[in-house]
Short mmCIF file of C-alpha atoms in Angstrom, two decimals:
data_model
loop_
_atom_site.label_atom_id
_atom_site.label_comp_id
_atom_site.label_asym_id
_atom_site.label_seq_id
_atom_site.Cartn_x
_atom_site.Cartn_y
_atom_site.Cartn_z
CA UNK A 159 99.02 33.04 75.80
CA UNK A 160 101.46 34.63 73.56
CA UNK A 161 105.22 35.81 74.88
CA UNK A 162 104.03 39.32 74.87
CA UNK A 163 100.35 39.14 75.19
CA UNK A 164 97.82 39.56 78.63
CA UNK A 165 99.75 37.48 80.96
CA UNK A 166 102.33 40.47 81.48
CA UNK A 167 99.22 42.83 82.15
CA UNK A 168 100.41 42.47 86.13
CA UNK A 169 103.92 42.30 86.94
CA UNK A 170 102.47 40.40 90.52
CA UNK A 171 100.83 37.93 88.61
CA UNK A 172 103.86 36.73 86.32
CA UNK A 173 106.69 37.39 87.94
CA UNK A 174 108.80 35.62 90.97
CA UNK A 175 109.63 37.46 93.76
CA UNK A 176 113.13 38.89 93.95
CA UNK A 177 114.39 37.71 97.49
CA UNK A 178 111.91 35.76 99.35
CA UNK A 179 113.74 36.36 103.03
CA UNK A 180 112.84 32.83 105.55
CA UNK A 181 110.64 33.15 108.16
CA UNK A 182 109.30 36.60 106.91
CA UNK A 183 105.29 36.51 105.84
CA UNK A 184 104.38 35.22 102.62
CA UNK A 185 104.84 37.04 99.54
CA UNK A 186 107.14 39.95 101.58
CA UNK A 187 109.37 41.11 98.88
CA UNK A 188 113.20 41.97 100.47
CA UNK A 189 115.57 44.38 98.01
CA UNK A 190 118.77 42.21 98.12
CA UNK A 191 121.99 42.91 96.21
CA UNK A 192 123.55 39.31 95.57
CA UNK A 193 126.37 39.70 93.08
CA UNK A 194 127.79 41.59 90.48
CA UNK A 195 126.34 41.76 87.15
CA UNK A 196 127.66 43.80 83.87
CA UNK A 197 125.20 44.31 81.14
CA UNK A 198 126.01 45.49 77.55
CA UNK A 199 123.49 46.61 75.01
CA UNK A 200 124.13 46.76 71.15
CA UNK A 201 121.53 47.59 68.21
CA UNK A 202 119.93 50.20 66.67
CA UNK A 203 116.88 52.69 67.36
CA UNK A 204 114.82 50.15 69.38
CA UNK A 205 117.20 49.66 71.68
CA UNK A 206 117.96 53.78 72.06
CA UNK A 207 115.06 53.55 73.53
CA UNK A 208 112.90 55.75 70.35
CA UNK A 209 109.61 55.63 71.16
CA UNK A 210 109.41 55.29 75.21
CA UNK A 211 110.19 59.40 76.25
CA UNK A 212 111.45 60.35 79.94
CA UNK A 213 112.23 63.99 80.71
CA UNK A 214 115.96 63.25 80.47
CA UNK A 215 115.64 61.74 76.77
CA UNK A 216 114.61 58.07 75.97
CA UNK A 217 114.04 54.66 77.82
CA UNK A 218 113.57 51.95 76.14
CA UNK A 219 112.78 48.40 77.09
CA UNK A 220 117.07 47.53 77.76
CA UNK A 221 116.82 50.42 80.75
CA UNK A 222 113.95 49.18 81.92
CA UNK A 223 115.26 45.82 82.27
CA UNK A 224 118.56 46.54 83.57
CA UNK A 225 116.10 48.94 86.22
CA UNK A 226 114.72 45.56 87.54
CA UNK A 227 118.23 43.76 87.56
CA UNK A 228 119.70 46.76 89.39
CA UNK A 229 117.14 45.56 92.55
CA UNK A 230 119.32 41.93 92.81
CA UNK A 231 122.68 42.99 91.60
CA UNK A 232 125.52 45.54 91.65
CA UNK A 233 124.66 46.46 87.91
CA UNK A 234 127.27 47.98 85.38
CA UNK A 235 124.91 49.16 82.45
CA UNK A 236 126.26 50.33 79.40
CA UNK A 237 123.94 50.98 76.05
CA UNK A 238 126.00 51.21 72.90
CA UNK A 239 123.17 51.55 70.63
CA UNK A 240 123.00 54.08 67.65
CA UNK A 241 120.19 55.61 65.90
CA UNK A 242 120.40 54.05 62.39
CA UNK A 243 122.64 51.18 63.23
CA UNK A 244 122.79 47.94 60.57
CA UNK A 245 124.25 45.02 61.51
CA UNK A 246 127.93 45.88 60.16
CA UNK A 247 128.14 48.93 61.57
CA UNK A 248 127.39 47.25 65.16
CA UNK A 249 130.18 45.07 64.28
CA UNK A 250 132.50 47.47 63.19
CA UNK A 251 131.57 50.10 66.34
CA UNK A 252 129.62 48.93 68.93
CA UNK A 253 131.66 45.27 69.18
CA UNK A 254 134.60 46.30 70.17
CA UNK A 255 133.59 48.53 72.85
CA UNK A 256 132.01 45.75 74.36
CA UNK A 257 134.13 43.16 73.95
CA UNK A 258 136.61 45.48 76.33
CA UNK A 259 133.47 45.72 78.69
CA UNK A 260 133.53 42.16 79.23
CA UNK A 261 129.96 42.04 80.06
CA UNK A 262 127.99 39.05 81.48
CA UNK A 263 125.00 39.84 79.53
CA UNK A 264 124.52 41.09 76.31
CA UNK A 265 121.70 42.37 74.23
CA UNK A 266 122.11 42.14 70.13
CA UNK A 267 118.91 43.34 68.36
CA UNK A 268 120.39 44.95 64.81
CA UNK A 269 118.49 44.35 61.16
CA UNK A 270 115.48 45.39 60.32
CA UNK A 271 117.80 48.99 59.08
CA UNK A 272 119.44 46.24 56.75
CA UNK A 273 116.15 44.48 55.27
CA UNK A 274 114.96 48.49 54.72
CA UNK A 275 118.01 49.60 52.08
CA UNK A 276 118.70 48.95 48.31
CA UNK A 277 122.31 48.17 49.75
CA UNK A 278 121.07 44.76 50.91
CA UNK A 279 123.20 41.95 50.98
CA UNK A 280 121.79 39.01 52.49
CA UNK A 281 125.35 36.92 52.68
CA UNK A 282 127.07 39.93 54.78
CA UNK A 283 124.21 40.52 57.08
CA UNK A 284 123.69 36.76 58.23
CA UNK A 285 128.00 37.07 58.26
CA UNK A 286 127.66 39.89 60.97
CA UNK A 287 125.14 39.10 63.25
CA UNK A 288 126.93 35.91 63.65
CA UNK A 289 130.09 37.51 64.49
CA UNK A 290 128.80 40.04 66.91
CA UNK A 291 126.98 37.19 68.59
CA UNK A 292 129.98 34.92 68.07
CA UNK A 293 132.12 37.83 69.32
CA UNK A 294 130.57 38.37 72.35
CA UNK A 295 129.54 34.86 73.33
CA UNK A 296 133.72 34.42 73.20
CA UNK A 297 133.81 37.03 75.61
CA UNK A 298 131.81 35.24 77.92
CA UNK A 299 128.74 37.03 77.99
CA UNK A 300 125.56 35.25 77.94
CA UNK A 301 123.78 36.79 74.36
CA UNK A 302 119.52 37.87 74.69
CA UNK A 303 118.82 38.36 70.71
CA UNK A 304 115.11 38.38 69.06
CA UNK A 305 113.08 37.19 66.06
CA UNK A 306 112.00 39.32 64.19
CA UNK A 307 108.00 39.94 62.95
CA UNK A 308 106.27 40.66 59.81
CA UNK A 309 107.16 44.11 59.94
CA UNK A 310 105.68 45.39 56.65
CA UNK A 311 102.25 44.46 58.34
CA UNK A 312 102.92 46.56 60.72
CA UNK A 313 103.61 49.56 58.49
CA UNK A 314 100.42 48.57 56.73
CA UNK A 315 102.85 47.73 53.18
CA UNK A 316 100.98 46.68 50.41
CA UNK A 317 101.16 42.65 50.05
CA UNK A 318 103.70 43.56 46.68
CA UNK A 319 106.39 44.85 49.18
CA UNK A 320 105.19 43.30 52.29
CA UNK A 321 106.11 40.02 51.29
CA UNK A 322 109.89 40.27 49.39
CA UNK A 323 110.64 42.71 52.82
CA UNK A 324 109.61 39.70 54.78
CA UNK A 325 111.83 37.51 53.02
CA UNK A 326 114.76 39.51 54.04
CA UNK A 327 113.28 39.25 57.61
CA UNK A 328 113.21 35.86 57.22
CA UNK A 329 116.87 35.68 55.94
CA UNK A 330 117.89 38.15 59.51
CA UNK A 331 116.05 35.62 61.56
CA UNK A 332 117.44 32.61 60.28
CA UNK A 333 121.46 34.16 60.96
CA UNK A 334 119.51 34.34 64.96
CA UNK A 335 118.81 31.05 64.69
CA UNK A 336 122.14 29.85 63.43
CA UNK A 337 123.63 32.05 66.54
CA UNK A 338 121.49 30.67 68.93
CA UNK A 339 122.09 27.15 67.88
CA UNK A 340 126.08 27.59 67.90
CA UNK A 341 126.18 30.13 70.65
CA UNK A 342 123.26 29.47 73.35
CA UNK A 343 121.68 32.40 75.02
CA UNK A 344 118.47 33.78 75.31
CA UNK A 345 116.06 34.05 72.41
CA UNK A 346 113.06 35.78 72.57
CA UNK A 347 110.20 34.99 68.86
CA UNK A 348 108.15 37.94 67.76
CA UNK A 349 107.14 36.31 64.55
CA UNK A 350 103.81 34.77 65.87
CA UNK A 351 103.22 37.39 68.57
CA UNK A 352 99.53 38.81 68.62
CA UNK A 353 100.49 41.55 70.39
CA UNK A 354 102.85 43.11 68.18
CA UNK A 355 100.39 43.98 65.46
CA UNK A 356 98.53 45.81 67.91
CA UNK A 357 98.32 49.50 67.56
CA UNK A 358 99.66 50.12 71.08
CA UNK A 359 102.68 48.72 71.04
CA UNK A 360 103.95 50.74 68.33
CA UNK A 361 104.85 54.65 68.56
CA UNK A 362 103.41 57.32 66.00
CA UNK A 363 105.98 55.92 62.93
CA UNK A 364 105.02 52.52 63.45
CA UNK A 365 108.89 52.20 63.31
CA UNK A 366 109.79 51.77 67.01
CA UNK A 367 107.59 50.48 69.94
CA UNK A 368 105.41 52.89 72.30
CA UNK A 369 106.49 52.92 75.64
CA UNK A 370 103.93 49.92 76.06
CA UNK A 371 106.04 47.94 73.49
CA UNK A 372 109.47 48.59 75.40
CA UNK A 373 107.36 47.51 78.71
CA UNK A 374 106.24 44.47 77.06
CA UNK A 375 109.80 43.46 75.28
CA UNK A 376 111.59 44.10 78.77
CA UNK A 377 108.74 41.92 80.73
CA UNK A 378 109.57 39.03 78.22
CA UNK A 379 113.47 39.29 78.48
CA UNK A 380 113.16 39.49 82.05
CA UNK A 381 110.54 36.50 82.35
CA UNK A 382 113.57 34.37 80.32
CA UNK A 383 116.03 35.70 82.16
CA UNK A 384 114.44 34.25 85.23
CA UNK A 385 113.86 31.00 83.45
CA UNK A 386 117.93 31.00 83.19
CA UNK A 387 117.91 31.19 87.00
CA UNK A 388 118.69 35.29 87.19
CA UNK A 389 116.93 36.59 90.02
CA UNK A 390 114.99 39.59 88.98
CA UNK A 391 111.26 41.26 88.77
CA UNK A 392 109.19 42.26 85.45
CA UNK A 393 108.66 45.71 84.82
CA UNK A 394 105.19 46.81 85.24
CA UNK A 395 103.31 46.26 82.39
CA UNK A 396 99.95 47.88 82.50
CA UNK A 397 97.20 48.21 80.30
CA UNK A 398 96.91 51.32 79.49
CA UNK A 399 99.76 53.82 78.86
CA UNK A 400 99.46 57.30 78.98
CA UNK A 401 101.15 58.41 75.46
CA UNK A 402 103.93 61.33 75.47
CA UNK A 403 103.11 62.96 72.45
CA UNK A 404 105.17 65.87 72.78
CA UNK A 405 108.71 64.24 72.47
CA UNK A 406 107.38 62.02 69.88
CA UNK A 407 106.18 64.38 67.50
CA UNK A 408 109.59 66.25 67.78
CA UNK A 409 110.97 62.97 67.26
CA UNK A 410 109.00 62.29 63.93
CA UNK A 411 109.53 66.07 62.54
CA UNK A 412 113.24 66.54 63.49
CA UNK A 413 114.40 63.23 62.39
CA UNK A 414 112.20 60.28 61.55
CA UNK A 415 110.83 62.33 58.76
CA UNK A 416 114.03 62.95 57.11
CA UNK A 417 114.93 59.22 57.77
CA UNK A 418 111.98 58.24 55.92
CA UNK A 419 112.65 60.74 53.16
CA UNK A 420 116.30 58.77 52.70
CA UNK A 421 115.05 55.65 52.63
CA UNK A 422 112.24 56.09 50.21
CA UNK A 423 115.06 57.20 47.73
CA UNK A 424 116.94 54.96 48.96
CA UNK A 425 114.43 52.19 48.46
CA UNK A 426 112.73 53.45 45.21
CA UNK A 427 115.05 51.33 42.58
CA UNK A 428 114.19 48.32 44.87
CA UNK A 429 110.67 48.60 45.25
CA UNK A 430 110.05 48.59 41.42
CA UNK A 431 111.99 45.64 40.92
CA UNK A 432 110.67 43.60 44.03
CA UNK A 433 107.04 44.99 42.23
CA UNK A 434 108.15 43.45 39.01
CA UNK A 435 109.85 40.59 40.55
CA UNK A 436 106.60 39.66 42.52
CA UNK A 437 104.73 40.50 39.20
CA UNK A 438 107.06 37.71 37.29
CA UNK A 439 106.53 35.59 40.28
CA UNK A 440 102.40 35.44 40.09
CA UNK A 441 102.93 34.75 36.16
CA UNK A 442 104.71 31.24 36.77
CA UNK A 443 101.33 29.60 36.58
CA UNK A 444 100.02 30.94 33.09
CA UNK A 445 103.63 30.43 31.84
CA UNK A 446 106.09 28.16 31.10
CA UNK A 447 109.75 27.91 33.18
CA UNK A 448 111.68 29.06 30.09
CA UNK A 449 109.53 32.25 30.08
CA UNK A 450 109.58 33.40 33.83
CA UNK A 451 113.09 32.95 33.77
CA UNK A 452 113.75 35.24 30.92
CA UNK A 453 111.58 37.83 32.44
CA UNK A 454 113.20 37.92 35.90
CA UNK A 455 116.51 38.12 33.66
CA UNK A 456 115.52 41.67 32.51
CA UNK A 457 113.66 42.34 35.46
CA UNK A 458 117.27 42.29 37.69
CA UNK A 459 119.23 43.56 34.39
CA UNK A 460 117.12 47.19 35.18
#
């Protein structure tokens, strides 16, 4: 069964049960607040919440955890998360306001923006995710971070750009694995996840998750948050999901249609040369090493 996949179809059937109280009947279920916790929240869209709608604005799959932890713990929340948000601006804005929290618990999930603009640069990004993980591991907080998927399958790419965008992918995953081998924490891997290429999970732009995704994502943090000894429940998780059309659409025509407009200019100059690039790349059979090289030379002089 896959981290996100059926098992978390029934919150009963997956989860522990927050306070079992002795000598009460089995499986009675006791709302018990046992300590203090602070949690802290940094990233981009995903973690606004975009995609799971509530009358008072968006969700999101950090709310809905913190909801559960709320149940077992005097809970201070906080969700620093911005719209937009790359990796260096997280560390340049949503660190330091964190860092002063102090938190116990921290959420980092920042980079796919990054892997999306003709501003890449690979050595920067890996430079600050480590430091915002670094930053608040220092801090004392215990750091829940993510894999990344194949994204550009998701977005149904052709295989020309699906495959250098994965690459950078690859390169945002690898500075999570470098944090969660110097740093510890909790690490949650979407690369081999079923479940995320489904439909469902995913909101009208394909972009953010449906309110179905953020159930599933907060299930799996909580599920490995209780495997670090936190006493908590899973969100409910169920199979079906009415869909709140209304504050997506106004979501998609107010601003993640103009963000896509940006980007595509944004992105034009790079997906010609990651077309050629990939072009050069299938010729290395039929030519010789002296050749390819001289072709990816003008290919990344234009």
């Amino acid at each position: 069964m896959g981290l996100l996949g059926p098992e978390f179809a029934s919150s009963s059937r997956t989860c522990h049960a927050l306070v079992v109280v002795p000598g009460a009947r089995s499986g009675t279920l006791t709302r018990v607040t046992v300590q203090r916790l602070s949690l802290v929240a940094l990233g981009d869209s995903t973690t606004v919440g975009i995609g799971d709608s509530v009358p008072d604005g968006w969700r999101g799959w950090s709310r809905l955890l913190a909801d559960q932890l709320a149940v077992t713990h005097r809970l201070a929340y906080t969700n620093l998360a911005v719209s937009g948000a790359t990796a260096a601006s997280v560390r340049a804005t949503q660190l330091p306001k964190a860092v002063d929290l102090r938190p116990q618990l921290a959420s980092v999930v920042v980079g796919v923006n990054d892997t999306m603009r003709s501003t890449w640069d690979p050595v920067r990004v890996r430079d600050d995710i480590l430091a915002c993980i670094g930053g608040l591991a220092d801090a004392g907080a215990v750091v829940m971070t993510l894999r990344f998927h194949d994204h550009g399958s998701v977005l149904g790419l052709p295989a020309v750009l699906r495959r250098p965008l994965w690459r950078r992918i690859e390169v945002v995953n690898d500075a999570y694995d470098a944090a969660h081998a110097a740093y510890g924490g909790i690490r949650l891997d979407l690369t081999g996840e079923p479940a995320v290429y489904e439909r469902r999970f995913w909101s009208l732009d394909r972009l953010h998750p449906s309110e179905l995704g953020h159930r599933r994502l907060a299930a799996a943090f909580a599920r490995a948050l209780q495997a670090h000894d936190y006493p908590l429940g899973c969100p409910d998780v169920p199979s079906l999901v009415a869909r709140r059309r209304g504050q997506e659409w106004w979501w998609l025509a107010s601003q993640g249609l103009p963000w896509l407009g940006r980007r595509a200019r944004d992105l034009a100059p790079w997906a010609i040369r990651m077309t050629a690039v990939d072009a050069v790349d299938r010729m290395r059979a039929r030519r010789t090493p002296t050749e390819c090289e001289t072709l990816r030379a003008r290919t990344q002089m234009t």
